[in-house]
Short mmCIF file of C-alpha atoms in Angstrom, two decimals:
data_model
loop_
_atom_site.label_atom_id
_atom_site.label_comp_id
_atom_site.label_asym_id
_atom_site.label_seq_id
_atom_site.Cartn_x
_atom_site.Cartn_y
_atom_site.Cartn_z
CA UNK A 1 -214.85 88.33 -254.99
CA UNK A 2 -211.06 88.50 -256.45
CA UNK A 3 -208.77 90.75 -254.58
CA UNK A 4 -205.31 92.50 -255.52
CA UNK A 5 -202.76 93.81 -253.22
CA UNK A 6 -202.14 96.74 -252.19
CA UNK A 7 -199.80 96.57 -249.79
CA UNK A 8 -198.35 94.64 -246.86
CA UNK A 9 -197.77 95.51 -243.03
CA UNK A 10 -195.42 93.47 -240.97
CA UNK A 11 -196.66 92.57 -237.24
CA UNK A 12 -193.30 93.31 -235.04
CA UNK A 13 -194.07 91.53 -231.43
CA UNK A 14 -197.53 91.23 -231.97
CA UNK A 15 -198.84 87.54 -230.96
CA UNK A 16 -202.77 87.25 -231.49
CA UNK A 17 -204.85 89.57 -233.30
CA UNK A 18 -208.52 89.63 -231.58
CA UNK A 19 -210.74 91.91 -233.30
CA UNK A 20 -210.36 94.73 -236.07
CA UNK A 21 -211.88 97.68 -236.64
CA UNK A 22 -211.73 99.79 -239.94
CA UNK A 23 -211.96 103.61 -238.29
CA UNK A 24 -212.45 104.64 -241.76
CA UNK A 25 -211.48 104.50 -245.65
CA UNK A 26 -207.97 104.61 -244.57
CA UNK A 27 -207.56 103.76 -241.43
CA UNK A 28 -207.56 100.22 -239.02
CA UNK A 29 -207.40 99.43 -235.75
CA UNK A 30 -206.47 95.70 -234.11
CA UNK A 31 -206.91 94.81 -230.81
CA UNK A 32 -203.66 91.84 -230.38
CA UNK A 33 -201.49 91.30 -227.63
CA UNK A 34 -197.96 90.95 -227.66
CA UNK A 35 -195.26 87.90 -227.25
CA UNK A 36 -195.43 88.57 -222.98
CA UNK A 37 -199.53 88.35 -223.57
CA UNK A 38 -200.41 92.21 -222.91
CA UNK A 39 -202.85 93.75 -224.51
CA UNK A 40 -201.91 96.07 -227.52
CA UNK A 41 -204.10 98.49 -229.54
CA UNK A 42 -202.19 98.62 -233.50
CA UNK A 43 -203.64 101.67 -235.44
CA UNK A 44 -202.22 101.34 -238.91
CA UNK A 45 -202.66 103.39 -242.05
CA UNK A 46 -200.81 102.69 -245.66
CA UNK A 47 -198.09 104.73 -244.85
CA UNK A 48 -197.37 104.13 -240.69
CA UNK A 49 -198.67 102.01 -238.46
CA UNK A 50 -198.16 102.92 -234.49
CA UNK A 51 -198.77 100.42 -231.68
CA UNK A 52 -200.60 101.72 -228.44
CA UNK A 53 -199.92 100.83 -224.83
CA UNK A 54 -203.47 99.69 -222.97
CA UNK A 55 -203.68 100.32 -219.32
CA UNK A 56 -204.52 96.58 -219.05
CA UNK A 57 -202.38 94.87 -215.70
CA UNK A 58 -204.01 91.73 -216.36
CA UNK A 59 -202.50 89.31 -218.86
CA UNK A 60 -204.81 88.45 -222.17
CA UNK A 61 -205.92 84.87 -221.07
CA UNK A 62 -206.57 86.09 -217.46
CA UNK A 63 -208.98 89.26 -218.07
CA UNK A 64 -212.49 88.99 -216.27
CA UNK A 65 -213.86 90.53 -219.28
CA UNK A 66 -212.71 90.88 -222.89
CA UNK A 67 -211.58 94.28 -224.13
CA UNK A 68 -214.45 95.60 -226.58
CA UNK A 69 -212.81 97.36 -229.44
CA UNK A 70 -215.51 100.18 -230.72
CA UNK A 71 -215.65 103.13 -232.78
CA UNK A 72 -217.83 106.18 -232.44
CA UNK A 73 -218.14 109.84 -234.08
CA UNK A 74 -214.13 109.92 -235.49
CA UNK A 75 -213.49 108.79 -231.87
CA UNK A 76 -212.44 104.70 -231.16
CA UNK A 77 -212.14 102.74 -227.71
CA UNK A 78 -211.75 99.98 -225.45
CA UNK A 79 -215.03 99.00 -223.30
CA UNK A 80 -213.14 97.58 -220.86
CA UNK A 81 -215.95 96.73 -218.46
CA UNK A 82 -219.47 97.51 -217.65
CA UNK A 83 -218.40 100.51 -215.80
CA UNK A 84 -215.58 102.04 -217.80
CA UNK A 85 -214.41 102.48 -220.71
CA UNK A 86 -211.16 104.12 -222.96
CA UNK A 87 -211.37 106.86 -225.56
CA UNK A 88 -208.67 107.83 -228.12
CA UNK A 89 -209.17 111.00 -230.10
CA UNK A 90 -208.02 110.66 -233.85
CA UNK A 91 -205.19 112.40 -233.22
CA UNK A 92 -204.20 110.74 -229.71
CA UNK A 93 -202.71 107.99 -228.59
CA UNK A 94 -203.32 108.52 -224.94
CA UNK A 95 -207.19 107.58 -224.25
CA UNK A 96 -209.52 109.08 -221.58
CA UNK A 97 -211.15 106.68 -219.06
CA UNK A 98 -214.97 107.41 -219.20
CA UNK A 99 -216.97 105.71 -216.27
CA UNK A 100 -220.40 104.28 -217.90
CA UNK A 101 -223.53 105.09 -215.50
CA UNK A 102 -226.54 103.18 -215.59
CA UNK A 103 -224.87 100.05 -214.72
CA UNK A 104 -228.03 98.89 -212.23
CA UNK A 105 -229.85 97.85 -215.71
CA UNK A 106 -227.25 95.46 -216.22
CA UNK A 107 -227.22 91.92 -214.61
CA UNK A 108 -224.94 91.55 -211.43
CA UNK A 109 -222.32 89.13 -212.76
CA UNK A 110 -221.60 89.41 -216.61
CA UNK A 111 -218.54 89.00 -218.60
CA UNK A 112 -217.95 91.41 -222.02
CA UNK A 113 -216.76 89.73 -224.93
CA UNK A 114 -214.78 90.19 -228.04
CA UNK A 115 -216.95 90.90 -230.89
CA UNK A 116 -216.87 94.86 -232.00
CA UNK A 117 -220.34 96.37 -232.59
CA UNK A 118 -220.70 97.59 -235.84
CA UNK A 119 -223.27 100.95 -235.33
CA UNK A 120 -224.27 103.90 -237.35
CA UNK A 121 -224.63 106.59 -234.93
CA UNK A 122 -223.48 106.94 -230.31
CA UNK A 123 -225.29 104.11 -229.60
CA UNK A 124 -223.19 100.90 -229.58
CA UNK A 125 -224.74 96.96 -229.49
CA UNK A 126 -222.39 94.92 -227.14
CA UNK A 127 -222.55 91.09 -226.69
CA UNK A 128 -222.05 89.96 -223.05
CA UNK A 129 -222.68 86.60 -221.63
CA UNK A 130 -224.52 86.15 -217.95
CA UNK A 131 -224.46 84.24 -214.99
CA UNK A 132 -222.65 81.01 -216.52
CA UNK A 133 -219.21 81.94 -218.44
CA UNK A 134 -218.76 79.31 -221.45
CA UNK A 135 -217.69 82.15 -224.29
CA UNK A 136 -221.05 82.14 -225.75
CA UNK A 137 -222.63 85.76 -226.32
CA UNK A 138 -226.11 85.42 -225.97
CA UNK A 139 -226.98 88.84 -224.96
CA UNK A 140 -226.70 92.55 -226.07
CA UNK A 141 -226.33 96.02 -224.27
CA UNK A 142 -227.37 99.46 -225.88
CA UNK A 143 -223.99 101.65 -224.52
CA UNK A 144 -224.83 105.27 -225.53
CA UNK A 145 -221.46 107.41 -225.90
CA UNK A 146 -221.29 111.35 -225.88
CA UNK A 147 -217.83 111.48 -227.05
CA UNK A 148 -218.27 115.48 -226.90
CA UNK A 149 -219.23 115.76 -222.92
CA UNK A 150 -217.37 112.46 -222.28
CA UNK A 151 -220.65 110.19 -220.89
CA UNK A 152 -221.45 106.96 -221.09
CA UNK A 153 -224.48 105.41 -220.57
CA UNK A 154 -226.12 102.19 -221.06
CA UNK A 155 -229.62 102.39 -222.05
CA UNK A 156 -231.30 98.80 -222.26
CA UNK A 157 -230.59 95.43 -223.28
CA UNK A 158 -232.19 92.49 -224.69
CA UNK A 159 -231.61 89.16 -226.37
CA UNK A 160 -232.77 87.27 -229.35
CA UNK A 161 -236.10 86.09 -229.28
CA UNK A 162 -235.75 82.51 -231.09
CA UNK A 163 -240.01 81.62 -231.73
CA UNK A 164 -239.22 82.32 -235.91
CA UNK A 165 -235.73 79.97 -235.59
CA UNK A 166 -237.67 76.76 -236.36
CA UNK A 167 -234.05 74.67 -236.06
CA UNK A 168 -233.32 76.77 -232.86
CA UNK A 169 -233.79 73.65 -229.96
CA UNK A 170 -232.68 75.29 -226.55
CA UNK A 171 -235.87 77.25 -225.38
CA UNK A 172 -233.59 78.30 -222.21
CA UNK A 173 -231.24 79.83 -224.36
CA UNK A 174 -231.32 82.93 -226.75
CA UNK A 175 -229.53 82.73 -230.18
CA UNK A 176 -225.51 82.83 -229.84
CA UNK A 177 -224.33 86.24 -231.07
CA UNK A 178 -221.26 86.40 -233.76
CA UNK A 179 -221.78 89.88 -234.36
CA UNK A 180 -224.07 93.22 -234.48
CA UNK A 181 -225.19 95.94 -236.75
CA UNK A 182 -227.10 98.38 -235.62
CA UNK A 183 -228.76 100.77 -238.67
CA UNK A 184 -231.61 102.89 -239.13
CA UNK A 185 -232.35 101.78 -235.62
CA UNK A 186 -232.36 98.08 -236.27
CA UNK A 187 -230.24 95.17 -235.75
CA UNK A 188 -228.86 93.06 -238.03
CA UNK A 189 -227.34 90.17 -236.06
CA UNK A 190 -225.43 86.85 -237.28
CA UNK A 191 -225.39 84.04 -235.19
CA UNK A 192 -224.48 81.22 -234.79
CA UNK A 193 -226.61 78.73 -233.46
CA UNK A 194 -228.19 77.90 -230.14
CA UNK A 195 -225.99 74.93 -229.00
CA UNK A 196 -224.81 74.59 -225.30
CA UNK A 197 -222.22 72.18 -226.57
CA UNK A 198 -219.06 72.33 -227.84
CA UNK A 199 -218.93 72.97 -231.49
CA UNK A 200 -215.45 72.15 -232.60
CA UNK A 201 -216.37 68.66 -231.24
CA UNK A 202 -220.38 68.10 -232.29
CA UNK A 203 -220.59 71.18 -235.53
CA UNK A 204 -223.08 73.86 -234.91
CA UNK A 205 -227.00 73.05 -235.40
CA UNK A 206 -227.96 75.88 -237.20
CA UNK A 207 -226.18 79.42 -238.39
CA UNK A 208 -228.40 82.31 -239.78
CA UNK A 209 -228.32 86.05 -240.72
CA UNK A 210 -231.45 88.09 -239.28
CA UNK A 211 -232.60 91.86 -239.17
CA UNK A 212 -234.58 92.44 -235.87
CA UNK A 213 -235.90 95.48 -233.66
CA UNK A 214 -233.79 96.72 -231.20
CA UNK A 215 -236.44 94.39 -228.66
CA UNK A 216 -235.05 91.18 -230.51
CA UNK A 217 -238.12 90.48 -232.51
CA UNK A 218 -237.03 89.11 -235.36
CA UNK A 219 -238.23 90.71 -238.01
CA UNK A 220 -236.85 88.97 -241.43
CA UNK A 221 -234.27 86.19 -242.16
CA UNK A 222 -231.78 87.09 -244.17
CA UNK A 223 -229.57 83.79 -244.65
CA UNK A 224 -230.39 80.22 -243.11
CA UNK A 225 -228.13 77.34 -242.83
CA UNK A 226 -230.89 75.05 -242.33
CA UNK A 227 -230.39 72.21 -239.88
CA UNK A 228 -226.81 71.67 -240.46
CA UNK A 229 -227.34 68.09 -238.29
CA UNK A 230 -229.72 66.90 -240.94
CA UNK A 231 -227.51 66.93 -243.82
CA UNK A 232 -225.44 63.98 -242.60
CA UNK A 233 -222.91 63.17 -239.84
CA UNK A 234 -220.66 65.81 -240.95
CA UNK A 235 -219.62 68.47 -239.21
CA UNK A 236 -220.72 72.10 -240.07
CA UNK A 237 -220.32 75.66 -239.12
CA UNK A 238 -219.84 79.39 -239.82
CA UNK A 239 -219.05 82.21 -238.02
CA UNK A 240 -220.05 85.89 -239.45
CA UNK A 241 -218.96 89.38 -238.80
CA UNK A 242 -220.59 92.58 -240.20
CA UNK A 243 -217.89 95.03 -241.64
CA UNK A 244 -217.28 98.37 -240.36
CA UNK A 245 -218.57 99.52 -244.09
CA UNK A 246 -221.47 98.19 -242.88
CA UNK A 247 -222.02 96.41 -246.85
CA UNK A 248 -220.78 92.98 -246.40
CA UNK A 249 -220.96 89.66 -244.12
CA UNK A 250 -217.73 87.93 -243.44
CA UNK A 251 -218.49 84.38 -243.45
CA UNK A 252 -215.95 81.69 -241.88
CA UNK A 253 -216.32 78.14 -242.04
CA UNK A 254 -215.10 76.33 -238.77
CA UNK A 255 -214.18 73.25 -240.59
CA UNK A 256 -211.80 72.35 -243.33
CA UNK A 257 -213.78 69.06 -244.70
CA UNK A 258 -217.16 70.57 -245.86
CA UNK A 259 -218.62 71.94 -248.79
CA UNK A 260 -216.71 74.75 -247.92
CA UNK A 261 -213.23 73.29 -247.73
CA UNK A 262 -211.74 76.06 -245.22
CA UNK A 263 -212.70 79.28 -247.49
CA UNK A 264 -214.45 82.00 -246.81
CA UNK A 265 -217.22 83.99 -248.38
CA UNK A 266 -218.68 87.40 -248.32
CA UNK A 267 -222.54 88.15 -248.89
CA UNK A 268 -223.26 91.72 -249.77
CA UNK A 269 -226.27 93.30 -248.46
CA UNK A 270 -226.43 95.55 -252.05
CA UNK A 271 -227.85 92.07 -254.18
CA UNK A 272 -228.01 89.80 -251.42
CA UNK A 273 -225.51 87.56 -253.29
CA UNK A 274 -222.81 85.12 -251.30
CA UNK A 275 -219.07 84.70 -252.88
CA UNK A 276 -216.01 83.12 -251.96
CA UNK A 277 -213.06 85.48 -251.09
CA UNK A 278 -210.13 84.27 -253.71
CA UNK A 279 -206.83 86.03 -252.31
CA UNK A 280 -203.75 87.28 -254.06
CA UNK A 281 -201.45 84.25 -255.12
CA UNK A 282 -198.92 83.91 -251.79
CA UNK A 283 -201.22 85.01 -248.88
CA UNK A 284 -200.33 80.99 -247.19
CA UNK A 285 -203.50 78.57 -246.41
CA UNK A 286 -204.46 80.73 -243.49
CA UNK A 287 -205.01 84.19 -245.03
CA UNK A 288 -208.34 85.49 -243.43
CA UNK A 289 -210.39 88.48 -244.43
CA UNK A 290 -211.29 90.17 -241.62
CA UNK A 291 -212.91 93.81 -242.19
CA UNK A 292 -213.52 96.41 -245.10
CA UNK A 293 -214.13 100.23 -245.39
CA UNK A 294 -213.98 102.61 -248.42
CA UNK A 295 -211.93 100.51 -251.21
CA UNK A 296 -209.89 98.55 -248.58
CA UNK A 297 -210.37 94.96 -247.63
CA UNK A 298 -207.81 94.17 -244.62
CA UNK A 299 -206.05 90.42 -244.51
CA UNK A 300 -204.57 88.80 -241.94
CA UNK A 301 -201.78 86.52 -243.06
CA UNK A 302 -201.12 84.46 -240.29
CA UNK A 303 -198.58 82.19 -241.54
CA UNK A 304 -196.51 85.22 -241.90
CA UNK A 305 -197.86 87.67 -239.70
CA UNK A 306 -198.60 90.64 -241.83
CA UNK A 307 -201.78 93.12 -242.55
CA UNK A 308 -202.65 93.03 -246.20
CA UNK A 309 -204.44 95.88 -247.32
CA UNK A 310 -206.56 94.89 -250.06
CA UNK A 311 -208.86 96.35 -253.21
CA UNK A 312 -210.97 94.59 -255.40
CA UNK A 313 -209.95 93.21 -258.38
#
């Protein structure tokens, strides 16, 4: 997949970028923080782009839970814990704090984390870890959102049930979740691995791609890694996020020294296919594709701190 530039967006006092969310052929929104570590909401177009204050008191690296950045019938938001939540109109940029009910179904002591759900209709899949906090989603939450009576509600949750992962080893421990689709009332879920150890110092055991019922029954694999700790005593791993277009996997590698040698590639649900992602000449070593909607694929250029927005070539 060759891409050609469209056009690039400077990032004035923005520090990290966290997750992205295209909001629609036009439109994207970054969760970041800025250079004194408070959490930002950017919503840029091609022709402005307009950072947002987030009622946030806590510093990014001290948050009990992650900010969840979702969007929902022309409406986006912040879950900002399992009892609240922001929501921004399209043409707002002051959001209304929604209280989320239900929250009994939901275990006692959870922590929210980063990755946006990717969903087709109100009903949003979020990843949360329990009981022990390591940064591992290994759980989901259905969070139903009436954006016209402003309700929330969660409705159930579940995890990944691992009996059709042959290379999946921790019995104890669902599937890690990258990230979620939910379509046509299924999930399509990319994760990566089962491993209770660190993986930027042991590689991951397995990554895969699977569609599943909204129980976590796995219900066909879509891509398998295989176990990456057979190959040899190298170390292995990919990340994946679904785009908000819901037509393409974003695929990562954690290491520079594999078969992969730091690039990324894209599989397309339309043929099924894998590429690599081959950038505009100047977009640095650390240029990272990171959603698409409509014609535009949105870069982050992190040598230089820009948004690239992206077409194909």
């Amino acid at each position: 997949m060759n891409l050609e530039l469209i056009k690039k967006i400077p990032l004035t006092d923005i520090e990290n970028i966290f997750t992205a969310k295209a909001f629609n052929e036009n439109k994207c929104l970054f969760l970041c923080d800025d250079k004194e570590r408070k959490y930002k909401l950017l919503y840029t177009t091609l022709d402005e782009s307009v950072l947002i204050d987030l009622p946030y008191n806590e510093k990014s690296y001290s948050v009990e839970s992650n900010p969840v950045l979702f969007s929902v019938n022309h409406h986006f938001g912040i879950v900002k814990s399992a009892e609240d939540l922001l929501l921004f109109d399209d043409q707002s940029t002051a959001p209304q704090t929604v209280g989320i009910q239900n929250r009994q179904i939901l275990p006692s002591r959870l922590r929210l984390l980063y990755q946006s759900p990717v969903n087709d209709d109100d009903i949003l899949p979020i990843c949360f870890e329990k009981d022990v906090f390591m940064g591992q989603a290994r759980d989901i939450a259905f969070l139903q959102i009436d954006t016209e009576n402003l309700t929330a509600c969660w409705q159930s949750r579940t995890s990944i049930d691992s009996s059709s992962l042959i290379h999946h080893n921790y019995p104890d421990y669902p599937p890690k979740l990258d990230s979620i689709l939910l379509k046509d009332n299924e999930m399509y879920v990319f994760t990566s691995g089962g491993k209770i150890t660190s993986v930027p110092k042991w590689g991951m055991d397995y990554y895969a791609c699977l569609r599943c019922n909204t129980n976590g029954a796995v219900a066909e694999i879509l891509l398998d890694s295989g176990n990456l700790h057979a190959i040899d005593a190298k170390k292995r791993g990919v990340n994946g996020v679904f785009t908000s277009s819901q037509k393409y996997l974003i695929l990562t590698p954690v290491f520079q020294n594999d078969e992969w040698k730091g690039k990324q590639r894209i599989f397309s649900f339309a043929d099924r296919a894998i590429s690599e992602v081959v950038f505009p000449r100047g977009f640095g070593k650390y240029a990272r594709l990171i959603d698409h909607h409509g014609d535009l694929f949105w870069v982050y250029l992190f040598d230089n701190k820009e948004i690239a927005a992206c077409r194909l070539k």
